[in-house]
N, CA and C of each residue as an Amber inpcrd file, in Angstrom:
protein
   591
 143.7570000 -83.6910000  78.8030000 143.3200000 -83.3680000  77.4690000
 143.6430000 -84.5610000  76.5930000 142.9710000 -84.7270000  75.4360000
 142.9770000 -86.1970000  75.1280000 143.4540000 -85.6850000  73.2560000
 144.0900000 -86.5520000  72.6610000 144.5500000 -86.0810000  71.5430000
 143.7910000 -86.9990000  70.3460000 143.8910000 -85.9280000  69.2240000
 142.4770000 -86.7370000  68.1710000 143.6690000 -87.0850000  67.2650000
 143.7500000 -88.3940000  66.9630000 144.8080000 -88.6550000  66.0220000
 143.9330000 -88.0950000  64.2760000 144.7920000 -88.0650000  63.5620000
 144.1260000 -87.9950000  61.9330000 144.6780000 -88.3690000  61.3400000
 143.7950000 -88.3950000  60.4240000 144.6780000 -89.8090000  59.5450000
 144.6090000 -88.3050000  58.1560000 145.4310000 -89.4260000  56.5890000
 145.4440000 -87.9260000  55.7910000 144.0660000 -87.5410000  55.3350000
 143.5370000 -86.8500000  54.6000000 143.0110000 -85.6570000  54.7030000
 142.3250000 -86.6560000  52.9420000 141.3780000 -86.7700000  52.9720000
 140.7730000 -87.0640000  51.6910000 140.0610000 -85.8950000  50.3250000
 139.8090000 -86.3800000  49.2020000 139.5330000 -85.3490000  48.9280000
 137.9270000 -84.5590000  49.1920000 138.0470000 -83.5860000  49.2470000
 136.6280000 -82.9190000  49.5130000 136.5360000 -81.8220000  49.2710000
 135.3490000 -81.6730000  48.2190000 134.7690000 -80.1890000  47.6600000
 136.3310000 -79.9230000  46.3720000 136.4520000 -81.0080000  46.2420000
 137.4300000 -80.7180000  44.9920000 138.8210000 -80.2460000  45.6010000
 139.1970000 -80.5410000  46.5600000 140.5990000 -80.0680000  47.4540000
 140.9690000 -80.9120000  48.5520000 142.1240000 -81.2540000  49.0220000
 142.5440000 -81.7820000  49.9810000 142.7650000 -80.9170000  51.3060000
 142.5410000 -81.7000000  52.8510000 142.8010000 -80.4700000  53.9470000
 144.2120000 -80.6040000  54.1080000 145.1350000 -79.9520000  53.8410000
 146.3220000 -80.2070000  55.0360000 146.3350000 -80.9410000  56.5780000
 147.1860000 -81.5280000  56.8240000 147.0490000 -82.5520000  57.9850000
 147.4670000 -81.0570000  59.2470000 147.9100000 -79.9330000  59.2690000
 148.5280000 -78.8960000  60.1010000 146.6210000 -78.9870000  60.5240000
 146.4540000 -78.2450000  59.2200000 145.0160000 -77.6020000  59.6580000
 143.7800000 -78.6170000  60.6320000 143.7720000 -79.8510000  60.1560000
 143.2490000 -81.3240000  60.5300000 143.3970000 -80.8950000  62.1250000
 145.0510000 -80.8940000  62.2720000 145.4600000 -81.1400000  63.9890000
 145.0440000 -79.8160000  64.1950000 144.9230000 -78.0610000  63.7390000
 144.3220000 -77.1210000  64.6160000 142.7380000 -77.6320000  64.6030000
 141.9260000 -77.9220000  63.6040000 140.7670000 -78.2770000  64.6740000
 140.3020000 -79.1210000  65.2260000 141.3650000 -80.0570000  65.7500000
 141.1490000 -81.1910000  66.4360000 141.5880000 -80.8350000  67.7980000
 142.3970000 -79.4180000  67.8990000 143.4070000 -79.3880000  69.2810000
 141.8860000 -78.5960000  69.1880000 141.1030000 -77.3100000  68.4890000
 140.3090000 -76.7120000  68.8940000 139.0940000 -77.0250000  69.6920000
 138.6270000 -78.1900000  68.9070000 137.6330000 -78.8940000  69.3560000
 137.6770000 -79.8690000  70.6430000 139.6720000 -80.3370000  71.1200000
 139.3580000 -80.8420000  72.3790000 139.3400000 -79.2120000  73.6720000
 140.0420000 -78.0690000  73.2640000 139.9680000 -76.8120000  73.7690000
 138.4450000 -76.5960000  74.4140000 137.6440000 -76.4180000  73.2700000
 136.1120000 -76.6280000  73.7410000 135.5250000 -77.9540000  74.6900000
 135.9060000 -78.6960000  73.9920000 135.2750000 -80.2110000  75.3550000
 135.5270000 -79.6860000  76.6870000 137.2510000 -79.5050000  76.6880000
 138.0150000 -79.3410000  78.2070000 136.8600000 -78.3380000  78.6130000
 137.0190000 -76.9070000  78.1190000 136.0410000 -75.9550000  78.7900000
 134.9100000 -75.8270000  79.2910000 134.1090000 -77.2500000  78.9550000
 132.6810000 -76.9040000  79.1830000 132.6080000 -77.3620000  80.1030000
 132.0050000 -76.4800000  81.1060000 131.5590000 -77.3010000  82.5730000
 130.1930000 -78.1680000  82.4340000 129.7010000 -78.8430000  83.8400000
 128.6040000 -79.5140000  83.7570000 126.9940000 -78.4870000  83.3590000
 127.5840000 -76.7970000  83.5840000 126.6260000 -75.5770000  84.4080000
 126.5530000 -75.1310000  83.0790000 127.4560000 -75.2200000  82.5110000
 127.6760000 -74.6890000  80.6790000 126.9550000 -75.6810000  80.0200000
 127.1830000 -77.3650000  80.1500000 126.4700000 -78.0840000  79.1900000
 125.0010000 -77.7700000  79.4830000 124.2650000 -77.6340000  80.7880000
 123.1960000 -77.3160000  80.9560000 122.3110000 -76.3200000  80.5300000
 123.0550000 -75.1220000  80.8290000 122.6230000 -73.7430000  79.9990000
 122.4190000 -74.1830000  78.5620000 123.2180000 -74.7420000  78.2120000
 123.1460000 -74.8050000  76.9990000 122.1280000 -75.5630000  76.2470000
 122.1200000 -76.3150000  76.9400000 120.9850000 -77.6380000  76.2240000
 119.6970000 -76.9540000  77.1020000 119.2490000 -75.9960000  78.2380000
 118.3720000 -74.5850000  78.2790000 118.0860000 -74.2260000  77.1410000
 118.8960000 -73.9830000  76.6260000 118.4300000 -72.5190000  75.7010000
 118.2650000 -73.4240000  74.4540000 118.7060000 -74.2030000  73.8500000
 118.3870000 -75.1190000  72.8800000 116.8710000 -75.0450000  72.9080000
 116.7210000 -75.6980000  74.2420000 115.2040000 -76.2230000  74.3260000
 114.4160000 -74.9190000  73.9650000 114.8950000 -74.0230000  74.6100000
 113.7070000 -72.3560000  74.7170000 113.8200000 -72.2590000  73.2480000
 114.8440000 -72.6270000  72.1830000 114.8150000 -71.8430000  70.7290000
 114.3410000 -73.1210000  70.1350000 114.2760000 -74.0280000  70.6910000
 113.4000000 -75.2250000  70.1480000 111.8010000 -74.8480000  70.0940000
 111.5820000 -74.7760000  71.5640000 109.9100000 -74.0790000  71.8150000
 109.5500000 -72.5060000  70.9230000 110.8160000 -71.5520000  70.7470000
 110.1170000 -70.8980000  69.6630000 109.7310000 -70.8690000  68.6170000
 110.8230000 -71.5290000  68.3860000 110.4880000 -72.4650000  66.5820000
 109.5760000 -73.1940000  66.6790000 108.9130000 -73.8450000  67.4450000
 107.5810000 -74.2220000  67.4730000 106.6960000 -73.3740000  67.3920000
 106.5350000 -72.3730000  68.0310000 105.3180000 -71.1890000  68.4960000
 105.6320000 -70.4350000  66.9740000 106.4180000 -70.1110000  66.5100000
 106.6630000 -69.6150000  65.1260000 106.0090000 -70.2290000  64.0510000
 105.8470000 -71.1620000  63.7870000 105.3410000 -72.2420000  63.3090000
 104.0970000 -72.8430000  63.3060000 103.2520000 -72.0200000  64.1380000
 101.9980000 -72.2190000  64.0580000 101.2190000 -71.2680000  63.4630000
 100.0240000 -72.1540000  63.2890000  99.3470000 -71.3150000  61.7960000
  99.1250000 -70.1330000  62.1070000  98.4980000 -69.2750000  63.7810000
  98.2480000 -68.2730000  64.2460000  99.1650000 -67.3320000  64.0410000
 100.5300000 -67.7970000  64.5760000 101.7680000 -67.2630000  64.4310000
 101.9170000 -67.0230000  63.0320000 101.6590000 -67.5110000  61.7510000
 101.9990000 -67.2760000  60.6480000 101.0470000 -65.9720000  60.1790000
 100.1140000 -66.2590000  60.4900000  98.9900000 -65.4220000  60.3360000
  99.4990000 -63.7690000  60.8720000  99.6990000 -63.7620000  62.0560000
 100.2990000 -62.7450000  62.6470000 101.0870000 -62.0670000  62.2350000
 102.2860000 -62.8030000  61.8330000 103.5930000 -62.3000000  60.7220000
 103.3800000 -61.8490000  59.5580000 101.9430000 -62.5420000  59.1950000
 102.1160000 -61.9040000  57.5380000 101.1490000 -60.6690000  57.7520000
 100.3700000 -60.2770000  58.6650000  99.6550000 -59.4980000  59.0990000
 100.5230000 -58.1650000  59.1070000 101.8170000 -58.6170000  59.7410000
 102.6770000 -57.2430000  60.4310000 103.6820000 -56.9930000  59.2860000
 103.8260000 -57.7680000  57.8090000 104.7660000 -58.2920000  57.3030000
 103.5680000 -56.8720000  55.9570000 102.7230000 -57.0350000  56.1450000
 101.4360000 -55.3420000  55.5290000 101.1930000 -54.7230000  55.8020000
 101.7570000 -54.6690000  57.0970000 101.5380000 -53.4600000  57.9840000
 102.8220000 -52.6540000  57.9660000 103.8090000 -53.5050000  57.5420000
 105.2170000 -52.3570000  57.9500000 105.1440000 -51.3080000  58.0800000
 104.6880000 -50.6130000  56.8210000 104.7390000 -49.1800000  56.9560000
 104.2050000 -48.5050000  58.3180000 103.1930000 -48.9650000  58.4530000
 102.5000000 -48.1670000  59.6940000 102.8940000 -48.7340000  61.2540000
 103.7620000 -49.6780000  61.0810000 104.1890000 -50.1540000  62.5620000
 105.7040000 -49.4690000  62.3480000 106.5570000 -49.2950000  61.0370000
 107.6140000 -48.2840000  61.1570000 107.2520000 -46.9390000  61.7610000
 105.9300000 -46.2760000  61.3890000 105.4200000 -45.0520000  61.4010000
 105.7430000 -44.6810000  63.2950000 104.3440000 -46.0310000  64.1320000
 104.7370000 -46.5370000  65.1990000 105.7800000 -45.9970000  66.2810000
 106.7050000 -47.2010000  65.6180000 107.9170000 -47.0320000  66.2790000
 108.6120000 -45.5530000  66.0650000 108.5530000 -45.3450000  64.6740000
 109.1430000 -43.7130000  65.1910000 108.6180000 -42.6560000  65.5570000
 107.3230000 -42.5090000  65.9500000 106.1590000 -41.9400000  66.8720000
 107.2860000 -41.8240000  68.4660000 107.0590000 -43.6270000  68.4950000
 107.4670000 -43.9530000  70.0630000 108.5530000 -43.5250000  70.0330000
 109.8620000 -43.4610000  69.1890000 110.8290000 -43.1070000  69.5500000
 110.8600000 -41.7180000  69.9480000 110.1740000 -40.8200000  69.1720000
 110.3100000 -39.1120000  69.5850000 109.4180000 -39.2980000  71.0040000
 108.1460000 -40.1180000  71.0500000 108.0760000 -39.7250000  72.4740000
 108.8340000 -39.9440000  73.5540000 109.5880000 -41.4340000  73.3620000
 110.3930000 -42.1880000  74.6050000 111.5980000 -40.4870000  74.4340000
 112.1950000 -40.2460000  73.0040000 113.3000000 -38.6540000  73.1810000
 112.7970000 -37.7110000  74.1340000 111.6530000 -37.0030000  74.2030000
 111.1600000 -35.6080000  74.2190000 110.8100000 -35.7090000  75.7590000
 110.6140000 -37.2020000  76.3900000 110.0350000 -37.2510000  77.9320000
 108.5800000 -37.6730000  77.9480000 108.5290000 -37.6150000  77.3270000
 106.5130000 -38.2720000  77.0380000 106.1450000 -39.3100000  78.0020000
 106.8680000 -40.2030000  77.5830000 106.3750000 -41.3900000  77.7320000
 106.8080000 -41.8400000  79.1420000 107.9860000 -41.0100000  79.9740000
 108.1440000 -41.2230000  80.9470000 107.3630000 -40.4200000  82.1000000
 106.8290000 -39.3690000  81.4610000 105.5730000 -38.3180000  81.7700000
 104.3420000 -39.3960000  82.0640000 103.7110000 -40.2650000  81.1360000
 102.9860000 -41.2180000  80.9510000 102.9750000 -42.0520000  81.7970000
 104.1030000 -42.6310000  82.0910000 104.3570000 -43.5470000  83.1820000
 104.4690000 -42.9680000  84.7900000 104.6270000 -41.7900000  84.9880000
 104.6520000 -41.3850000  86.2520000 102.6080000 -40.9000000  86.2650000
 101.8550000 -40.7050000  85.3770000 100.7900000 -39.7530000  85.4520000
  99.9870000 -41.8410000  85.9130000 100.6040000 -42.9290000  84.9030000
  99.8780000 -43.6310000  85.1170000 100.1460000 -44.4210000  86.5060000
 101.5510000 -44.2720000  87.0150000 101.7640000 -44.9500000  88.4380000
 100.7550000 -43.5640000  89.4430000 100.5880000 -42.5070000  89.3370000
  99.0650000 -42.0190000  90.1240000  97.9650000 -42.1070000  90.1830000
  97.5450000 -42.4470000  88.6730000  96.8150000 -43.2540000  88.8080000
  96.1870000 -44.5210000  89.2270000  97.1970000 -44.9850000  89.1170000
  96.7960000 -46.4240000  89.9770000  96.8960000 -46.4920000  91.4350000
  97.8770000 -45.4610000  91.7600000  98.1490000 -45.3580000  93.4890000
  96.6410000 -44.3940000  93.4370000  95.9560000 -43.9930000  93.3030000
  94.6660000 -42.9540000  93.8220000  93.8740000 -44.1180000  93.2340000
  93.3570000 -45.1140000  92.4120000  92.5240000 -46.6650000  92.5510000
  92.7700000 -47.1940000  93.3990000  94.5060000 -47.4230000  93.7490000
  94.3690000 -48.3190000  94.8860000  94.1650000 -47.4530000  96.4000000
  94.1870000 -46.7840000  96.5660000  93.5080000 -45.4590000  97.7080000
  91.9010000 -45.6200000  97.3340000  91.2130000 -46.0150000  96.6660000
  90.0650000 -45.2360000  96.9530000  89.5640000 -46.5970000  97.5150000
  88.8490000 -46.4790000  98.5680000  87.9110000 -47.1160000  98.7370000
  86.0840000 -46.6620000  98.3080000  85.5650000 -48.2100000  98.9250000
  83.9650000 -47.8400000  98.3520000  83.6180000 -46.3110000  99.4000000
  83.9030000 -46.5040000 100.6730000  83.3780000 -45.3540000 101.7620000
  84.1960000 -44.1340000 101.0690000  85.8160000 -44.0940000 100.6340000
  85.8360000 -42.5500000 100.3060000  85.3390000 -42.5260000  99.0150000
  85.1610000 -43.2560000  98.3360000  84.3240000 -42.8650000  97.1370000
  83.3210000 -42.1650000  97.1900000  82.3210000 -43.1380000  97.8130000
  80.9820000 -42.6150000  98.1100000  81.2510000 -41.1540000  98.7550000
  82.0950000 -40.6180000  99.8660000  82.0550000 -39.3170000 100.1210000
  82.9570000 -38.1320000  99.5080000  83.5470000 -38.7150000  98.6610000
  83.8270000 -37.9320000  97.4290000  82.7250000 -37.3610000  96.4970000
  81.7810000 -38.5610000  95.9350000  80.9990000 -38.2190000  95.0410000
  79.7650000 -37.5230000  95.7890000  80.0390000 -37.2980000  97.5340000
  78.6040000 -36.8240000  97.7380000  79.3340000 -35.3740000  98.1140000
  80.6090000 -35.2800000  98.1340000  80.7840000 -33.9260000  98.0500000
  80.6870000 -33.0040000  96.6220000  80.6820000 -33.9110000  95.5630000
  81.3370000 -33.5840000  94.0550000  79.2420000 -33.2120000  93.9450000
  79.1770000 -33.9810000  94.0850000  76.9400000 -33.9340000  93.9290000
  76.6240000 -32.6320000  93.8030000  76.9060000 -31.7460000  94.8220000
  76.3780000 -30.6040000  94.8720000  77.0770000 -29.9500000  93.8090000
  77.9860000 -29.9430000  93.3390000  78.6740000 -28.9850000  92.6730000
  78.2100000 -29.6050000  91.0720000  78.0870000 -30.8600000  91.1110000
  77.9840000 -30.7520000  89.7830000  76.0010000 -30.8710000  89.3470000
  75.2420000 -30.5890000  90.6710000  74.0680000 -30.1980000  90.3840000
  73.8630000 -28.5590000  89.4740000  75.0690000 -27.6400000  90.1910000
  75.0150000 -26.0770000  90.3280000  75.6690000 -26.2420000  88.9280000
  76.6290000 -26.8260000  88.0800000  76.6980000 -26.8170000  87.1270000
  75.3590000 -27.0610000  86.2790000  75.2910000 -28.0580000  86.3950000
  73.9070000 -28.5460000  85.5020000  72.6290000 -27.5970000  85.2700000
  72.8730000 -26.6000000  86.5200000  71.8530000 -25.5830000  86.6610000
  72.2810000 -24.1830000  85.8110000  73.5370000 -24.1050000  86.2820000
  74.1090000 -22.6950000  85.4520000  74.1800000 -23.3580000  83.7480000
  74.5140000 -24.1270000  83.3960000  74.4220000 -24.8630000  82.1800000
  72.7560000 -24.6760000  81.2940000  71.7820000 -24.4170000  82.2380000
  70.5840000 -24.2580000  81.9100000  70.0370000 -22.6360000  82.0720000
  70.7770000 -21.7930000  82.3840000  71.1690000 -20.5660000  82.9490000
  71.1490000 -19.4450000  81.5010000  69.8870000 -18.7320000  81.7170000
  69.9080000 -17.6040000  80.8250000  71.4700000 -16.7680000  80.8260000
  71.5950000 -16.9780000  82.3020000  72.5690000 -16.1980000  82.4400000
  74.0350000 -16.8760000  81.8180000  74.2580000 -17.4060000  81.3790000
  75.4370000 -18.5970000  80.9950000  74.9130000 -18.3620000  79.3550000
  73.8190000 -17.8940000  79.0190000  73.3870000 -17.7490000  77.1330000
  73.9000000 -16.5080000  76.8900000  73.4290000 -15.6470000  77.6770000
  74.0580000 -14.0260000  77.7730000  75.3850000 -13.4190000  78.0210000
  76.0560000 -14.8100000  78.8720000  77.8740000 -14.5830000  78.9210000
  78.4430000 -14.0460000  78.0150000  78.4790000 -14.2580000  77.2450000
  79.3440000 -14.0760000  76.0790000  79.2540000 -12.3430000  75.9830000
  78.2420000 -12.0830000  75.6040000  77.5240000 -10.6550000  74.7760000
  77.9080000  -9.6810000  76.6780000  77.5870000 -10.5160000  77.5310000
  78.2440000  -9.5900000  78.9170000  79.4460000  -9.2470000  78.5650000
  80.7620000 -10.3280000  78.5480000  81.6790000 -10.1950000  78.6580000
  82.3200000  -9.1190000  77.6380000  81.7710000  -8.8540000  76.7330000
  81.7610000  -8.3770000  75.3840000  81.7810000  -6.7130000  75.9700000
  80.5690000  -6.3960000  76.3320000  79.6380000  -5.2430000  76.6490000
  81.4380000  -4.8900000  77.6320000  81.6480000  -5.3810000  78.9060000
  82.8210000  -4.7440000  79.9470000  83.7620000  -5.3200000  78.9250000
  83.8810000  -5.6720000  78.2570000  85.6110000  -5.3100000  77.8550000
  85.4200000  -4.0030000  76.7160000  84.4950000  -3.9370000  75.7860000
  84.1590000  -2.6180000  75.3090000  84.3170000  -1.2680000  76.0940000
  83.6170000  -1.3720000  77.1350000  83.5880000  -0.4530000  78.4940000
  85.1280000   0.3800000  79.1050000  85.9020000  -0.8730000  78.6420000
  87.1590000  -0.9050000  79.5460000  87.8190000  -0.6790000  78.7030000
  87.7240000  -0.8500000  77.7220000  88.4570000  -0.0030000  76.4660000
  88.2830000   1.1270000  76.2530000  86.9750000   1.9570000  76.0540000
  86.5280000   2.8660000  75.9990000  86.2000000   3.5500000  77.0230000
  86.7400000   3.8710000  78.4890000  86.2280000   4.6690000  79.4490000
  85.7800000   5.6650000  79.1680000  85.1490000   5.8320000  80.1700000
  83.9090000   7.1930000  79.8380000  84.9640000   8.8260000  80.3580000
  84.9320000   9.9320000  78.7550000  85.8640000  10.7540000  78.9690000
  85.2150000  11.5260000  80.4750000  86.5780000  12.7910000  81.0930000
  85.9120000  13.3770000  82.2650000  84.5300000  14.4530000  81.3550000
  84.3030000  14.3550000  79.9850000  83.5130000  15.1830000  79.9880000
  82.0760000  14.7560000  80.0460000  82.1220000  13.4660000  79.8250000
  80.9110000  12.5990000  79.8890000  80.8220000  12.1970000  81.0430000
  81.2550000  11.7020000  82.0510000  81.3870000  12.1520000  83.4920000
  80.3540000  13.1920000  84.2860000  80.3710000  13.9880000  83.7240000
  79.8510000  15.1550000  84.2170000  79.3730000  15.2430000  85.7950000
  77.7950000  16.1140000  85.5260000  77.4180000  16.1230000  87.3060000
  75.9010000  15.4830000  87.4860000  75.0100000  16.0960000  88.4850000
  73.8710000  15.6410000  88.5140000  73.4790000  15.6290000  87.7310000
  73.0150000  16.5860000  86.7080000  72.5400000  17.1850000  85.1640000
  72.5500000  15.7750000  84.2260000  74.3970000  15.3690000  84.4840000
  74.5410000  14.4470000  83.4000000  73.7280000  12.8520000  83.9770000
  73.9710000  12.5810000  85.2600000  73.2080000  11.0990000  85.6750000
  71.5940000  11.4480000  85.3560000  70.7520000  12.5910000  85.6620000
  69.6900000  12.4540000  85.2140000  69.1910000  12.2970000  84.0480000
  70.1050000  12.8290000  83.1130000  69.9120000  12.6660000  81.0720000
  70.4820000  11.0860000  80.9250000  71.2850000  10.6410000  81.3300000
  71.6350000   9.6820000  81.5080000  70.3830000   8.5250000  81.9050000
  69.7590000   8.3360000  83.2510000  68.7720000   7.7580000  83.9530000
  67.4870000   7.6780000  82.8920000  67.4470000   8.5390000  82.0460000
  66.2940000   9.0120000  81.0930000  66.6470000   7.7900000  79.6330000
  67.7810000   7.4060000  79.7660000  68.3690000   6.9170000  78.8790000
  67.2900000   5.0690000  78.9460000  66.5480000   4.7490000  78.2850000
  65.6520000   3.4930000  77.8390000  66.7180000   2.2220000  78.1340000
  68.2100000   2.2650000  77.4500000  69.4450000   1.2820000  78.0360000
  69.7330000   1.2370000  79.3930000  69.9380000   2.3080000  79.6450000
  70.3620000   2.8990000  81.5400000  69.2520000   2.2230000  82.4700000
  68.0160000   2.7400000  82.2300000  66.5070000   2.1530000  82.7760000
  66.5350000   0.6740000  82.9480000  67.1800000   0.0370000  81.8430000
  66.8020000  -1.7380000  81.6070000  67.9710000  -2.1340000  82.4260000
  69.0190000  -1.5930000  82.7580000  69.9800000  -2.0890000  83.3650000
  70.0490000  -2.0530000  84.5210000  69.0570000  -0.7780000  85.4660000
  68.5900000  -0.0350000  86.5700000  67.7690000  -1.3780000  87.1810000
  66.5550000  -1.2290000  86.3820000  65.7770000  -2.3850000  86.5590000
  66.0100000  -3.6520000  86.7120000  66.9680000  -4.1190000  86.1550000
  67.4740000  -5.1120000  86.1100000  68.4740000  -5.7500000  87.7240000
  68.9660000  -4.3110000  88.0710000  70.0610000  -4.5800000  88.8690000
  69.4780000  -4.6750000  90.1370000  67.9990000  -3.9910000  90.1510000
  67.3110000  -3.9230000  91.1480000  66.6400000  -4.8870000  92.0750000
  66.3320000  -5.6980000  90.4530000  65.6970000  -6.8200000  90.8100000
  66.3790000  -7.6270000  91.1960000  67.4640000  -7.9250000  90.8830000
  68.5470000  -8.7040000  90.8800000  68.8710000  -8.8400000  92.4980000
  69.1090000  -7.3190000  92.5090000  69.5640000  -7.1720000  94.5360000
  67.7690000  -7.6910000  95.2950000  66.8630000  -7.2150000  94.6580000
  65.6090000  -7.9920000  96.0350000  65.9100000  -9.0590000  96.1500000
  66.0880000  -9.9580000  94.8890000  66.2970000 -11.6310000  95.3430000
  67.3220000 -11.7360000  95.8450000  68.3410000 -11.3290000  95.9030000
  69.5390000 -11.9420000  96.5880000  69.6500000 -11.7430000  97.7180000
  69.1500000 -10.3980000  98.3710000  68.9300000  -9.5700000  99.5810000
  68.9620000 -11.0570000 100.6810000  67.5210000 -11.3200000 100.4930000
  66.7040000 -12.7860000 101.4890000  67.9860000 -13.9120000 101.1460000
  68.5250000 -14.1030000 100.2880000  69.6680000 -15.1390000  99.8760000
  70.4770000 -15.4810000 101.1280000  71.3060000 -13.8400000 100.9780000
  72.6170000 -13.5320000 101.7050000  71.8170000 -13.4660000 103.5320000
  70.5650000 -13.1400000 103.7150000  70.0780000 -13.1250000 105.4490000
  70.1590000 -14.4760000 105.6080000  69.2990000 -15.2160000 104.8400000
  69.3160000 -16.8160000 105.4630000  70.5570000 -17.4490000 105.4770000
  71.7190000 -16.9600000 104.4980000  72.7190000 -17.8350000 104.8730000
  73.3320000 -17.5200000 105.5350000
């Protein structure tokens, strides 16, 4: 260790240093020399350079541009961040990250061949959509579904029930008839449906 002689202490900033204080940061400053290895001066004059190169990249007009951009935006990039924070709290976002690592594992699974026989299995089904989508019967859903939950609310008492008497006054009934008819027709076409398949 090598010793910093001093001489006295001149004046400065309107005060003199004590010569004690002189020799603590002279013993301090050889403390630091001794310590620094060759691996320390290196790191060091590293990272110089990296906060050298940011202060450059900071410093450019784009970069300025950017800052004053986000520098009007605060409010809504505070908003942002505390969005993200309740999601990163609540599990969201780690929800997010597992839904998007399946996603990418089922891209990187698909090939062109299972594609293609994916979408020629998906074909048919989403023809039969496209068809029921065009489907009187899919306009009338609603007012069906309507009609049996009415039904099912209201069961028919045992006195309305009745016997033959009552299905024939019933059968006579113009509603009963359209629904008769209806159901009839319904079973001829399907009849030939259900043989061929």
């Amino acid at each position: 260790m090598s010793t910093v002689t001093t001489q006295p202490a001149t004046a400065a900033a309107g005060g003199l240093l004590p010569r004690e204080r002189l020799e603590e940061m002279a013993a301090l400053l050889a403390a630091v020399r001794d310590a620094l290895s060759a691996e320390s001066v290196t790191a060091m004059t590293r990272l110089a350079v990296q906060l050298g190169e940011a202060a450059d990249e900071l410093t450019r007009p784009e970069m300025a541009s950017l800052l004053s951009e986000m520098a009007g935006s605060a409010p809504a990039l505070r908003e942002a961040l505390r969005l993200l924070r309740e999601l990163e709290a609540g599990g969201t976002l780690r929800r997010l990250e597992a839904l998007l690592a399946l996603v990418q594992a089922v891209t990187d699974a698909l090939t062109s061949e299972s594609l293609a026989g994916l979408l020629g299995r998906l074909l048919p089904w989403l023809e039969l959509l496209d068809r029921l989508g065009d489907s009187r019967l899919v306009a009338k859903l609603p007012a069906l579904v309507q009609a049996v939950d009415e039904t099912l609310a209201e069961p028919p008492s045992p006195r309305e029930r009745g016997g033959m008497l009552r299905l024939v006054r019933a059968v006579r009934e113009p509603e009963i008839q359209d629904a008769l008819t209806a159901g009839l027709g319904l079973m001829r076409r399907v009849a030939p449906v259900l043989r061929a398949g």
